[in-house]
């Protein structure tokens, strides 16, 4: 028996594009949509079931200010997370963030709320969101350990993931199998890009250190070479300008590209957990369906069984009465199982629907984030090479002018 929404298309795998392909990242389109939702509409943070969530699209969210809007067609609630503050007590050190909520919704008593919450409160919120909405994609907060002043290591602990072992399911839709395969590829590619980018940043910093040691050598040399003093000083000045260009490149890499890549390395783990939770819901449904099938088989077997030779019959009990009691018990169990199956059927439908909708939002945000990060990295590299090229061209031009001047002086002499 197939559960609701369990008959996926056979070609679902083929329809899933490569996670880092041009079509997925959308380099040929200018998509400026900022499809963000507010993750809270209650300043007291007491009712997780009323929260609306989506992926945070900025890899630098919560550094200075992060504003989340509701659906773009009905922007009637705005939440800003900003102003990280470090608190030191005799027992602990912790960080709090200011959360400002502005709304025009009638169910609120006020149009504006302001509270401060600790990082641990965001972890609690994440747990509650995952508990209330098992198949919605809640961003992993481990990536925010680097944000804000003075984070303690225990405050940056990753929220516990869903158990790795998931009961096997019989009829997982091809669509979700394809999504799982997509996440595996995505996680591998993002991990590779993250490692390579970190190595590039390390090598750039080492190169910058050597360049800073390299330039002063020409300055010292110029003091002992009167005829070469000006060219040597020019080389030293050019190297210094190149050092500034390298510093700009490393800043762009460490503050833009690397945070985005690392954010989505962690996000891939979150996606795997979400898919596992969806499988758990379906596994619960299928186990109840199997139990119902077994109970129906037991009832059919009971109808054709003879209880005259059972222990109860030897003890003087009426065989027909025993048979009737067992049938009634099985019928009650079947009714309970049918009710549970109906509830789980709806739960599977809702889980599949929620995951599909949130996956679409996440895909758009991921594409926009990576597209922006890669474009900025390309622009930073172009700017770096243009600055270095301009520096050395200027040096060569100055040397050519000096050569012509010296030649004219010699000719006139």
mmCIF file of C-alpha atoms in Angstrom:
data_model
loop_
_atom_site.group_PDB
_atom_site.id
_atom_site.type_symbol
_atom_site.label_atom_id
_atom_site.label_comp_id
_atom_site.label_asym_id
_atom_site.label_seq_id
_atom_site.Cartn_x
_atom_site.Cartn_y
_atom_site.Cartn_z
ATOM 1 C CA UNK A 1 0.000 0.000 0.000
ATOM 2 C CA UNK A 2 1.450 3.350 -0.975
ATOM 3 C CA UNK A 3 1.192 6.321 1.315
ATOM 4 C CA UNK A 4 0.008 9.762 0.279
ATOM 5 C CA UNK A 5 2.331 11.520 -2.089
ATOM 6 C CA UNK A 6 4.620 8.501 -2.176
ATOM 7 C CA UNK A 7 4.423 7.782 -5.884
ATOM 8 C CA UNK A 8 7.168 10.055 -7.198
ATOM 9 C CA UNK A 9 8.080 10.494 -10.829
ATOM 10 C CA UNK A 10 10.529 8.007 -12.300
ATOM 11 C CA UNK A 11 12.570 10.711 -13.972
ATOM 12 C CA UNK A 12 12.983 12.854 -10.861
ATOM 13 C CA UNK A 13 16.704 12.140 -10.624
ATOM 14 C CA UNK A 14 17.351 13.257 -14.161
ATOM 15 C CA UNK A 15 15.516 16.507 -13.539
ATOM 16 C CA UNK A 16 17.801 17.604 -10.687
ATOM 17 C CA UNK A 17 20.561 19.935 -12.014
ATOM 18 C CA UNK A 18 24.112 19.972 -10.749
ATOM 19 C CA UNK A 19 24.148 22.030 -7.511
ATOM 20 C CA UNK A 20 26.879 24.367 -8.797
ATOM 21 C CA UNK A 21 25.803 24.534 -12.441
ATOM 22 C CA UNK A 22 25.239 27.828 -14.265
ATOM 23 C CA UNK A 23 21.498 27.168 -14.401
ATOM 24 C CA UNK A 24 21.269 26.656 -10.631
ATOM 25 C CA UNK A 25 23.400 29.690 -9.799
ATOM 26 C CA UNK A 26 21.579 31.776 -12.392
ATOM 27 C CA UNK A 27 24.507 33.788 -13.758
ATOM 28 C CA UNK A 28 22.536 34.598 -16.896
ATOM 29 C CA UNK A 29 19.682 36.223 -15.011
ATOM 30 C CA UNK A 30 19.506 39.199 -12.661
ATOM 31 C CA UNK A 31 17.315 37.974 -9.867
ATOM 32 C CA UNK A 32 17.109 40.622 -7.183
ATOM 33 C CA UNK A 33 14.277 39.014 -5.261
ATOM 34 C CA UNK A 34 14.937 38.827 -1.565
ATOM 35 C CA UNK A 35 12.530 36.122 -0.508
ATOM 36 C CA UNK A 36 12.979 36.214 3.246
ATOM 37 C CA UNK A 37 10.587 35.495 6.039
ATOM 38 C CA UNK A 38 10.578 36.545 9.657
ATOM 39 C CA UNK A 39 11.410 33.728 12.044
ATOM 40 C CA UNK A 40 9.454 35.134 14.963
ATOM 41 C CA UNK A 41 6.374 37.209 15.516
ATOM 42 C CA UNK A 42 6.272 36.954 19.303
ATOM 43 C CA UNK A 43 8.810 38.990 21.220
ATOM 44 C CA UNK A 44 8.510 36.708 24.226
ATOM 45 C CA UNK A 45 9.693 33.648 22.250
ATOM 46 C CA UNK A 46 7.258 31.395 24.076
ATOM 47 C CA UNK A 47 5.224 29.743 21.330
ATOM 48 C CA UNK A 48 7.373 27.955 18.755
ATOM 49 C CA UNK A 49 4.361 26.723 16.785
ATOM 50 C CA UNK A 50 3.489 30.252 15.712
ATOM 51 C CA UNK A 51 6.866 31.001 14.165
ATOM 52 C CA UNK A 52 7.421 31.351 10.458
ATOM 53 C CA UNK A 53 10.862 30.392 9.225
ATOM 54 C CA UNK A 54 13.094 30.323 6.192
ATOM 55 C CA UNK A 55 16.760 30.109 5.330
ATOM 56 C CA UNK A 56 18.886 33.109 6.296
ATOM 57 C CA UNK A 57 20.389 34.223 3.055
ATOM 58 C CA UNK A 58 23.248 36.375 4.259
ATOM 59 C CA UNK A 59 26.416 34.593 5.344
ATOM 60 C CA UNK A 60 27.208 37.592 7.502
ATOM 61 C CA UNK A 61 23.785 37.713 9.137
ATOM 62 C CA UNK A 62 23.724 38.997 12.716
ATOM 63 C CA UNK A 63 27.170 40.647 12.436
ATOM 64 C CA UNK A 64 25.858 44.186 12.464
ATOM 65 C CA UNK A 65 22.225 43.998 11.471
ATOM 66 C CA UNK A 66 20.007 41.388 9.908
ATOM 67 C CA UNK A 67 16.500 42.337 8.855
ATOM 68 C CA UNK A 68 13.921 39.733 7.906
ATOM 69 C CA UNK A 69 10.701 40.539 6.093
ATOM 70 C CA UNK A 70 7.600 38.427 5.732
ATOM 71 C CA UNK A 71 6.349 37.295 2.301
ATOM 72 C CA UNK A 72 7.162 39.963 -0.307
ATOM 73 C CA UNK A 73 3.505 40.428 -1.215
ATOM 74 C CA UNK A 74 2.466 41.224 2.352
ATOM 75 C CA UNK A 75 5.282 43.029 4.140
ATOM 76 C CA UNK A 76 3.464 43.672 7.398
ATOM 77 C CA UNK A 77 6.057 42.358 9.838
ATOM 78 C CA UNK A 78 9.761 43.237 10.110
ATOM 79 C CA UNK A 79 12.346 41.801 12.487
ATOM 80 C CA UNK A 80 15.826 43.251 12.956
ATOM 81 C CA UNK A 81 18.608 41.415 14.797
ATOM 82 C CA UNK A 82 21.534 43.710 15.620
ATOM 83 C CA UNK A 83 23.664 45.352 18.317
ATOM 84 C CA UNK A 84 25.599 42.364 19.765
ATOM 85 C CA UNK A 85 26.723 43.154 23.310
ATOM 86 C CA UNK A 86 29.212 41.300 25.494
ATOM 87 C CA UNK A 87 28.194 40.675 29.134
ATOM 88 C CA UNK A 88 30.704 39.670 31.806
ATOM 89 C CA UNK A 89 29.627 38.337 35.198
ATOM 90 C CA UNK A 90 31.471 36.531 37.966
ATOM 91 C CA UNK A 91 30.196 33.196 36.668
ATOM 92 C CA UNK A 92 30.105 33.533 32.890
ATOM 93 C CA UNK A 93 30.590 35.671 29.827
ATOM 94 C CA UNK A 94 27.894 35.768 27.179
ATOM 95 C CA UNK A 95 26.606 37.738 24.201
ATOM 96 C CA UNK A 96 23.126 39.152 23.723
ATOM 97 C CA UNK A 97 21.490 40.562 20.601
ATOM 98 C CA UNK A 98 18.814 43.198 20.278
ATOM 99 C CA UNK A 99 15.675 42.014 18.471
ATOM 100 C CA UNK A 100 13.274 44.660 17.191
ATOM 101 C CA UNK A 101 9.914 43.571 15.781
ATOM 102 C CA UNK A 102 7.684 46.032 13.908
ATOM 103 C CA UNK A 103 4.293 45.004 12.596
ATOM 104 C CA UNK A 104 0.910 46.232 11.444
ATOM 105 C CA UNK A 105 -0.886 42.961 12.178
ATOM 106 C CA UNK A 106 -4.025 43.294 14.245
ATOM 107 C CA UNK A 107 -3.293 40.301 16.520
ATOM 108 C CA UNK A 108 -0.444 42.239 18.178
ATOM 109 C CA UNK A 109 -1.139 44.566 21.112
ATOM 110 C CA UNK A 110 1.628 46.919 20.020
ATOM 111 C CA UNK A 111 3.171 47.848 16.700
ATOM 112 C CA UNK A 112 6.760 47.541 17.966
ATOM 113 C CA UNK A 113 8.611 45.250 20.387
ATOM 114 C CA UNK A 114 12.215 45.266 21.523
ATOM 115 C CA UNK A 115 13.978 42.545 23.531
ATOM 116 C CA UNK A 116 17.489 41.190 24.005
ATOM 117 C CA UNK A 117 18.237 37.491 23.635
ATOM 118 C CA UNK A 118 21.309 35.327 24.198
ATOM 119 C CA UNK A 119 22.849 33.030 21.635
ATOM 120 C CA UNK A 120 21.518 30.096 23.664
ATOM 121 C CA UNK A 121 18.010 31.439 23.106
ATOM 122 C CA UNK A 122 18.543 31.153 19.364
ATOM 123 C CA UNK A 123 19.662 27.562 19.838
ATOM 124 C CA UNK A 124 16.502 26.906 21.882
ATOM 125 C CA UNK A 125 14.447 28.528 19.148
ATOM 126 C CA UNK A 126 16.055 26.309 16.525
ATOM 127 C CA UNK A 127 15.191 23.197 18.549
ATOM 128 C CA UNK A 128 11.586 24.314 18.924
ATOM 129 C CA UNK A 129 11.268 25.158 15.239
ATOM 130 C CA UNK A 130 12.587 21.746 14.227
ATOM 131 C CA UNK A 131 10.230 20.114 16.716
ATOM 132 C CA UNK A 132 7.183 22.029 15.490
ATOM 133 C CA UNK A 133 8.086 21.964 11.769
ATOM 134 C CA UNK A 134 10.111 18.820 11.146
ATOM 135 C CA UNK A 135 10.527 19.275 7.385
ATOM 136 C CA UNK A 136 11.231 22.995 7.218
ATOM 137 C CA UNK A 137 14.845 23.988 6.589
ATOM 138 C CA UNK A 138 16.151 25.708 9.728
ATOM 139 C CA UNK A 139 19.673 27.160 9.294
ATOM 140 C CA UNK A 140 22.470 25.730 11.396
ATOM 141 C CA UNK A 141 23.659 28.262 13.979
ATOM 142 C CA UNK A 142 27.160 26.796 14.271
ATOM 143 C CA UNK A 143 28.259 29.154 11.505
ATOM 144 C CA UNK A 144 27.587 32.132 13.781
ATOM 145 C CA UNK A 145 30.268 31.222 16.338
ATOM 146 C CA UNK A 146 32.513 33.749 14.618
ATOM 147 C CA UNK A 147 29.957 36.517 14.944
ATOM 148 C CA UNK A 148 29.665 39.034 17.721
ATOM 149 C CA UNK A 149 32.239 39.834 20.384
ATOM 150 C CA UNK A 150 33.597 37.205 22.783
ATOM 151 C CA UNK A 151 31.692 34.068 21.967
ATOM 152 C CA UNK A 152 32.481 31.274 24.419
ATOM 153 C CA UNK A 153 33.026 27.873 22.870
ATOM 154 C CA UNK A 154 30.057 26.307 24.658
ATOM 155 C CA UNK A 155 27.744 28.952 23.170
ATOM 156 C CA UNK A 156 28.809 27.968 19.700
ATOM 157 C CA UNK A 157 27.973 24.276 20.035
ATOM 158 C CA UNK A 158 26.029 22.972 17.104
ATOM 159 C CA UNK A 159 22.447 21.978 17.794
ATOM 160 C CA UNK A 160 22.241 18.203 18.008
ATOM 161 C CA UNK A 161 21.416 16.706 14.635
ATOM 162 C CA UNK A 162 18.763 14.102 14.046
ATOM 163 C CA UNK A 163 19.961 10.546 14.700
ATOM 164 C CA UNK A 164 21.959 9.131 11.812
ATOM 165 C CA UNK A 165 20.127 5.844 11.828
ATOM 166 C CA UNK A 166 16.742 6.081 10.139
ATOM 167 C CA UNK A 167 14.380 3.167 9.711
ATOM 168 C CA UNK A 168 14.299 1.999 6.154
ATOM 169 C CA UNK A 169 11.241 3.034 4.181
ATOM 170 C CA UNK A 170 9.645 1.117 1.361
ATOM 171 C CA UNK A 171 8.128 3.738 -0.900
ATOM 172 C CA UNK A 172 10.210 6.894 -0.671
ATOM 173 C CA UNK A 173 9.191 9.166 -3.564
ATOM 174 C CA UNK A 174 11.786 9.446 -6.303
ATOM 175 C CA UNK A 175 11.652 13.215 -5.853
ATOM 176 C CA UNK A 176 13.077 13.010 -2.329
ATOM 177 C CA UNK A 177 15.605 10.356 -3.304
ATOM 178 C CA UNK A 178 16.823 12.778 -5.968
ATOM 179 C CA UNK A 179 16.982 15.579 -3.390
ATOM 180 C CA UNK A 180 19.082 13.384 -1.106
ATOM 181 C CA UNK A 181 21.480 12.639 -3.962
ATOM 182 C CA UNK A 182 21.579 16.359 -4.790
ATOM 183 C CA UNK A 183 22.532 17.221 -1.205
ATOM 184 C CA UNK A 184 25.342 14.635 -1.245
ATOM 185 C CA UNK A 185 26.821 16.201 -4.376
ATOM 186 C CA UNK A 186 26.232 19.716 -3.054
ATOM 187 C CA UNK A 187 27.942 18.922 0.245
ATOM 188 C CA UNK A 188 30.939 17.409 -1.522
ATOM 189 C CA UNK A 189 31.367 20.335 -3.929
ATOM 190 C CA UNK A 190 30.890 23.007 -1.274
ATOM 191 C CA UNK A 191 33.340 21.235 1.043
ATOM 192 C CA UNK A 192 35.932 21.105 -1.731
ATOM 193 C CA UNK A 193 35.457 24.779 -2.590
ATOM 194 C CA UNK A 194 35.674 25.715 1.085
ATOM 195 C CA UNK A 195 38.953 23.828 1.591
ATOM 196 C CA UNK A 196 40.543 25.205 -1.580
ATOM 197 C CA UNK A 197 39.470 28.769 -0.754
ATOM 198 C CA UNK A 198 40.962 28.466 2.728
ATOM 199 C CA UNK A 199 44.218 27.221 1.223
ATOM 200 C CA UNK A 200 44.254 30.102 -1.257
ATOM 201 C CA UNK A 201 43.681 32.591 1.567
ATOM 202 C CA UNK A 202 46.513 31.028 3.581
ATOM 203 C CA UNK A 203 48.886 31.220 0.609
ATOM 204 C CA UNK A 204 47.888 34.838 -0.075
ATOM 205 C CA UNK A 205 48.660 35.785 3.519
ATOM 206 C CA UNK A 206 52.033 34.041 3.316
ATOM 207 C CA UNK A 207 52.737 35.825 0.025
ATOM 208 C CA UNK A 208 51.774 39.155 1.616
ATOM 209 C CA UNK A 209 54.171 38.543 4.512
ATOM 210 C CA UNK A 210 57.024 37.816 2.101
ATOM 211 C CA UNK A 211 56.199 40.864 -0.021
ATOM 212 C CA UNK A 212 56.312 43.097 3.055
ATOM 213 C CA UNK A 213 59.772 41.732 3.824
ATOM 214 C CA UNK A 214 60.803 42.027 0.169
ATOM 215 C CA UNK A 215 60.044 45.733 -0.368
ATOM 216 C CA UNK A 216 62.248 47.260 2.358
ATOM 217 C CA UNK A 217 65.278 45.467 0.883
ATOM 218 C CA UNK A 218 65.146 47.802 -2.127
ATOM 219 C CA UNK A 219 64.839 50.846 0.117
ATOM 220 C CA UNK A 220 67.943 49.879 2.100
ATOM 221 C CA UNK A 221 69.772 49.040 -1.117
ATOM 222 C CA UNK A 222 69.007 52.475 -2.589
ATOM 223 C CA UNK A 223 70.935 54.143 0.234
ATOM 224 C CA UNK A 224 74.180 52.538 -0.925
ATOM 225 C CA UNK A 225 73.651 52.880 -4.699
ATOM 226 C CA UNK A 226 73.513 56.532 -5.722
ATOM 227 C CA UNK A 227 73.099 55.839 -9.432
ATOM 228 C CA UNK A 228 70.274 53.316 -8.832
ATOM 229 C CA UNK A 229 68.625 55.121 -5.933
ATOM 230 C CA UNK A 230 65.547 56.337 -7.789
ATOM 231 C CA UNK A 231 64.759 53.051 -9.634
ATOM 232 C CA UNK A 232 65.252 51.072 -6.425
ATOM 233 C CA UNK A 233 62.949 53.390 -4.499
ATOM 234 C CA UNK A 234 60.431 53.049 -7.330
ATOM 235 C CA UNK A 235 60.521 49.255 -7.074
ATOM 236 C CA UNK A 236 60.060 49.461 -3.282
ATOM 237 C CA UNK A 237 57.096 51.813 -3.717
ATOM 238 C CA UNK A 238 55.544 49.528 -6.344
ATOM 239 C CA UNK A 239 55.886 46.512 -4.071
ATOM 240 C CA UNK A 240 54.235 48.460 -1.255
ATOM 241 C CA UNK A 241 51.291 49.308 -3.518
ATOM 242 C CA UNK A 242 51.003 45.644 -4.532
ATOM 243 C CA UNK A 243 50.919 44.721 -0.834
ATOM 244 C CA UNK A 244 47.932 46.988 -0.364
ATOM 245 C CA UNK A 245 46.232 45.322 -3.326
ATOM 246 C CA UNK A 246 46.882 41.868 -1.824
ATOM 247 C CA UNK A 247 45.442 43.017 1.505
ATOM 248 C CA UNK A 248 42.264 44.095 -0.270
ATOM 249 C CA UNK A 249 42.063 40.706 -1.983
ATOM 250 C CA UNK A 250 42.489 38.776 1.266
ATOM 251 C CA UNK A 251 39.853 40.908 3.007
ATOM 252 C CA UNK A 252 37.366 40.247 0.236
ATOM 253 C CA UNK A 253 38.086 36.525 0.338
ATOM 254 C CA UNK A 254 37.841 36.201 4.121
ATOM 255 C CA UNK A 255 34.775 38.420 4.565
ATOM 256 C CA UNK A 256 32.725 37.485 1.512
ATOM 257 C CA UNK A 257 33.505 34.223 -0.271
ATOM 258 C CA UNK A 258 34.702 32.064 2.633
ATOM 259 C CA UNK A 259 31.742 32.835 4.951
ATOM 260 C CA UNK A 260 29.288 32.057 2.140
ATOM 261 C CA UNK A 261 30.978 28.748 1.321
ATOM 262 C CA UNK A 262 31.249 27.697 4.956
ATOM 263 C CA UNK A 263 27.634 28.671 5.577
ATOM 264 C CA UNK A 264 26.439 26.283 2.888
ATOM 265 C CA UNK A 265 28.785 23.494 3.968
ATOM 266 C CA UNK A 266 26.917 23.566 7.278
ATOM 267 C CA UNK A 267 23.614 24.025 5.490
ATOM 268 C CA UNK A 268 24.154 20.761 3.592
ATOM 269 C CA UNK A 269 24.216 18.944 6.936
ATOM 270 C CA UNK A 270 20.961 20.658 7.886
ATOM 271 C CA UNK A 271 19.364 19.550 4.628
ATOM 272 C CA UNK A 272 20.367 15.930 5.278
ATOM 273 C CA UNK A 273 18.798 16.128 8.737
ATOM 274 C CA UNK A 274 15.573 17.564 7.310
ATOM 275 C CA UNK A 275 15.345 14.756 4.742
ATOM 276 C CA UNK A 276 15.950 12.178 7.470
ATOM 277 C CA UNK A 277 13.155 13.644 9.580
ATOM 278 C CA UNK A 278 10.833 13.418 6.583
ATOM 279 C CA UNK A 279 11.815 9.764 6.159
ATOM 280 C CA UNK A 280 11.074 9.145 9.839
ATOM 281 C CA UNK A 281 7.549 10.486 9.391
ATOM 282 C CA UNK A 282 7.010 8.229 6.384
ATOM 283 C CA UNK A 283 8.540 5.263 8.244
ATOM 284 C CA UNK A 284 6.019 5.775 11.068
ATOM 285 C CA UNK A 285 3.206 5.750 8.513
ATOM 286 C CA UNK A 286 4.458 2.603 6.801
ATOM 287 C CA UNK A 287 4.951 0.755 10.096
ATOM 288 C CA UNK A 288 1.320 1.441 11.016
ATOM 289 C CA UNK A 289 0.179 0.290 7.572
ATOM 290 C CA UNK A 290 2.121 -2.953 8.050
ATOM 291 C CA UNK A 291 0.618 -3.379 11.499
ATOM 292 C CA UNK A 292 -2.887 -2.916 10.045
ATOM 293 C CA UNK A 293 -2.180 -5.496 7.341
ATOM 294 C CA UNK A 294 -1.043 -7.981 9.984
ATOM 295 C CA UNK A 295 -4.137 -7.366 12.133
ATOM 296 C CA UNK A 296 -6.434 -7.946 9.178
ATOM 297 C CA UNK A 297 -4.591 -11.169 8.447
ATOM 298 C CA UNK A 298 -4.982 -12.215 12.103
ATOM 299 C CA UNK A 299 -8.719 -11.518 11.952
ATOM 300 C CA UNK A 300 -9.125 -13.547 8.776
ATOM 301 C CA UNK A 301 -7.131 -16.398 10.293
ATOM 302 C CA UNK A 302 -9.257 -16.237 13.438
ATOM 303 C CA UNK A 303 -12.464 -16.613 11.427
ATOM 304 C CA UNK A 304 -11.259 -19.964 10.076
ATOM 305 C CA UNK A 305 -9.618 -21.201 13.275
ATOM 306 C CA UNK A 306 -10.945 -23.730 15.770
ATOM 307 C CA UNK A 307 -10.431 -22.783 19.419
ATOM 308 C CA UNK A 308 -11.797 -26.066 20.776
ATOM 309 C CA UNK A 309 -8.323 -27.357 21.484
ATOM 310 C CA UNK A 310 -6.877 -24.247 23.127
ATOM 311 C CA UNK A 311 -5.885 -24.023 26.801
ATOM 312 C CA UNK A 312 -8.931 -21.871 27.500
ATOM 313 C CA UNK A 313 -11.259 -24.533 26.089
ATOM 314 C CA UNK A 314 -9.638 -27.216 28.255
ATOM 315 C CA UNK A 315 -10.204 -24.952 31.274
ATOM 316 C CA UNK A 316 -13.911 -24.877 30.527
ATOM 317 C CA UNK A 317 -14.282 -21.641 28.557
ATOM 318 C CA UNK A 318 -16.678 -21.506 25.671
ATOM 319 C CA UNK A 319 -14.771 -21.626 22.373
ATOM 320 C CA UNK A 320 -17.234 -19.382 20.545
ATOM 321 C CA UNK A 321 -17.146 -16.770 23.311
ATOM 322 C CA UNK A 322 -13.349 -16.764 23.251
ATOM 323 C CA UNK A 323 -13.413 -16.402 19.501
ATOM 324 C CA UNK A 324 -15.871 -13.523 19.709
ATOM 325 C CA UNK A 325 -13.774 -11.732 22.366
ATOM 326 C CA UNK A 326 -10.628 -12.041 20.258
ATOM 327 C CA UNK A 327 -12.468 -10.769 17.190
ATOM 328 C CA UNK A 328 -13.752 -7.757 19.122
ATOM 329 C CA UNK A 329 -10.258 -7.012 20.445
ATOM 330 C CA UNK A 330 -8.759 -7.238 16.967
ATOM 331 C CA UNK A 331 -11.555 -5.052 15.555
ATOM 332 C CA UNK A 332 -10.813 -2.359 18.172
ATOM 333 C CA UNK A 333 -7.120 -2.518 17.369
ATOM 334 C CA UNK A 334 -7.900 -2.242 13.653
ATOM 335 C CA UNK A 335 -10.074 0.830 14.264
ATOM 336 C CA UNK A 336 -7.294 2.453 16.307
ATOM 337 C CA UNK A 337 -4.740 1.667 13.628
ATOM 338 C CA UNK A 338 -6.979 3.072 10.902
ATOM 339 C CA UNK A 339 -7.392 6.287 12.884
ATOM 340 C CA UNK A 340 -3.616 6.516 13.430
ATOM 341 C CA UNK A 341 -2.991 5.850 9.741
ATOM 342 C CA UNK A 342 -5.383 8.623 8.762
ATOM 343 C CA UNK A 343 -3.532 11.042 11.049
ATOM 344 C CA UNK A 344 -0.102 9.925 9.795
ATOM 345 C CA UNK A 345 -1.332 10.123 6.215
ATOM 346 C CA UNK A 346 -2.121 13.800 6.719
ATOM 347 C CA UNK A 347 1.210 14.265 8.496
ATOM 348 C CA UNK A 348 3.138 12.786 5.562
ATOM 349 C CA UNK A 349 1.231 14.993 3.113
ATOM 350 C CA UNK A 350 1.989 18.106 5.175
ATOM 351 C CA UNK A 351 5.650 17.112 5.607
ATOM 352 C CA UNK A 352 6.109 16.593 1.869
ATOM 353 C CA UNK A 353 4.309 19.821 1.007
ATOM 354 C CA UNK A 354 6.236 21.902 3.563
ATOM 355 C CA UNK A 355 9.582 20.470 2.491
ATOM 356 C CA UNK A 356 8.902 21.125 -1.192
ATOM 357 C CA UNK A 357 7.912 24.733 -0.524
ATOM 358 C CA UNK A 358 10.848 25.442 1.787
ATOM 359 C CA UNK A 359 13.260 23.672 -0.561
ATOM 360 C CA UNK A 360 12.203 26.032 -3.343
ATOM 361 C CA UNK A 361 12.817 29.068 -1.114
ATOM 362 C CA UNK A 362 16.167 27.692 -0.009
ATOM 363 C CA UNK A 363 17.221 27.019 -3.606
ATOM 364 C CA UNK A 364 16.495 30.616 -4.596
ATOM 365 C CA UNK A 365 18.382 31.995 -1.591
ATOM 366 C CA UNK A 366 21.324 29.643 -2.140
ATOM 367 C CA UNK A 367 21.580 30.610 -5.786
ATOM 368 C CA UNK A 368 21.491 34.331 -4.970
ATOM 369 C CA UNK A 369 24.058 33.987 -2.158
ATOM 370 C CA UNK A 370 26.576 31.984 -4.165
ATOM 371 C CA UNK A 371 26.032 34.049 -7.286
ATOM 372 C CA UNK A 372 26.780 37.219 -5.304
ATOM 373 C CA UNK A 373 29.800 35.667 -3.548
ATOM 374 C CA UNK A 374 31.358 34.389 -6.792
ATOM 375 C CA UNK A 375 30.771 37.690 -8.587
ATOM 376 C CA UNK A 376 32.338 39.652 -5.742
ATOM 377 C CA UNK A 377 35.321 37.269 -5.728
ATOM 378 C CA UNK A 378 35.760 37.773 -9.478
ATOM 379 C CA UNK A 379 35.543 41.562 -9.134
ATOM 380 C CA UNK A 380 38.076 41.532 -6.266
ATOM 381 C CA UNK A 381 40.512 39.491 -8.349
ATOM 382 C CA UNK A 382 40.107 41.800 -11.333
ATOM 383 C CA UNK A 383 40.644 44.838 -9.106
ATOM 384 C CA UNK A 384 43.753 43.253 -7.595
ATOM 385 C CA UNK A 385 45.387 42.551 -10.961
ATOM 386 C CA UNK A 386 44.381 45.971 -12.331
ATOM 387 C CA UNK A 387 46.010 47.708 -9.349
ATOM 388 C CA UNK A 388 49.219 45.702 -9.693
ATOM 389 C CA UNK A 389 49.288 46.230 -13.444
ATOM 390 C CA UNK A 390 48.747 49.970 -13.092
ATOM 391 C CA UNK A 391 51.462 50.165 -10.437
ATOM 392 C CA UNK A 392 54.128 48.477 -12.556
ATOM 393 C CA UNK A 393 53.090 50.277 -15.742
ATOM 394 C CA UNK A 394 53.471 53.572 -13.899
ATOM 395 C CA UNK A 395 56.925 52.495 -12.704
ATOM 396 C CA UNK A 396 58.004 51.508 -16.222
ATOM 397 C CA UNK A 397 56.718 54.791 -17.654
ATOM 398 C CA UNK A 398 58.672 56.785 -15.075
ATOM 399 C CA UNK A 399 61.850 54.851 -15.876
ATOM 400 C CA UNK A 400 61.417 55.455 -19.604
ATOM 401 C CA UNK A 401 61.051 59.204 -18.987
ATOM 402 C CA UNK A 402 64.185 59.256 -16.811
ATOM 403 C CA UNK A 403 66.084 57.307 -19.474
ATOM 404 C CA UNK A 404 65.109 59.866 -22.138
ATOM 405 C CA UNK A 405 66.095 62.771 -19.872
ATOM 406 C CA UNK A 406 69.491 61.218 -19.138
ATOM 407 C CA UNK A 407 70.007 60.609 -22.867
ATOM 408 C CA UNK A 408 69.176 64.219 -23.739
ATOM 409 C CA UNK A 409 71.528 65.485 -21.035
ATOM 410 C CA UNK A 410 74.378 63.387 -22.390
ATOM 411 C CA UNK A 411 73.708 64.526 -25.966
ATOM 412 C CA UNK A 412 73.653 68.194 -24.973
ATOM 413 C CA UNK A 413 76.886 67.754 -23.072
#
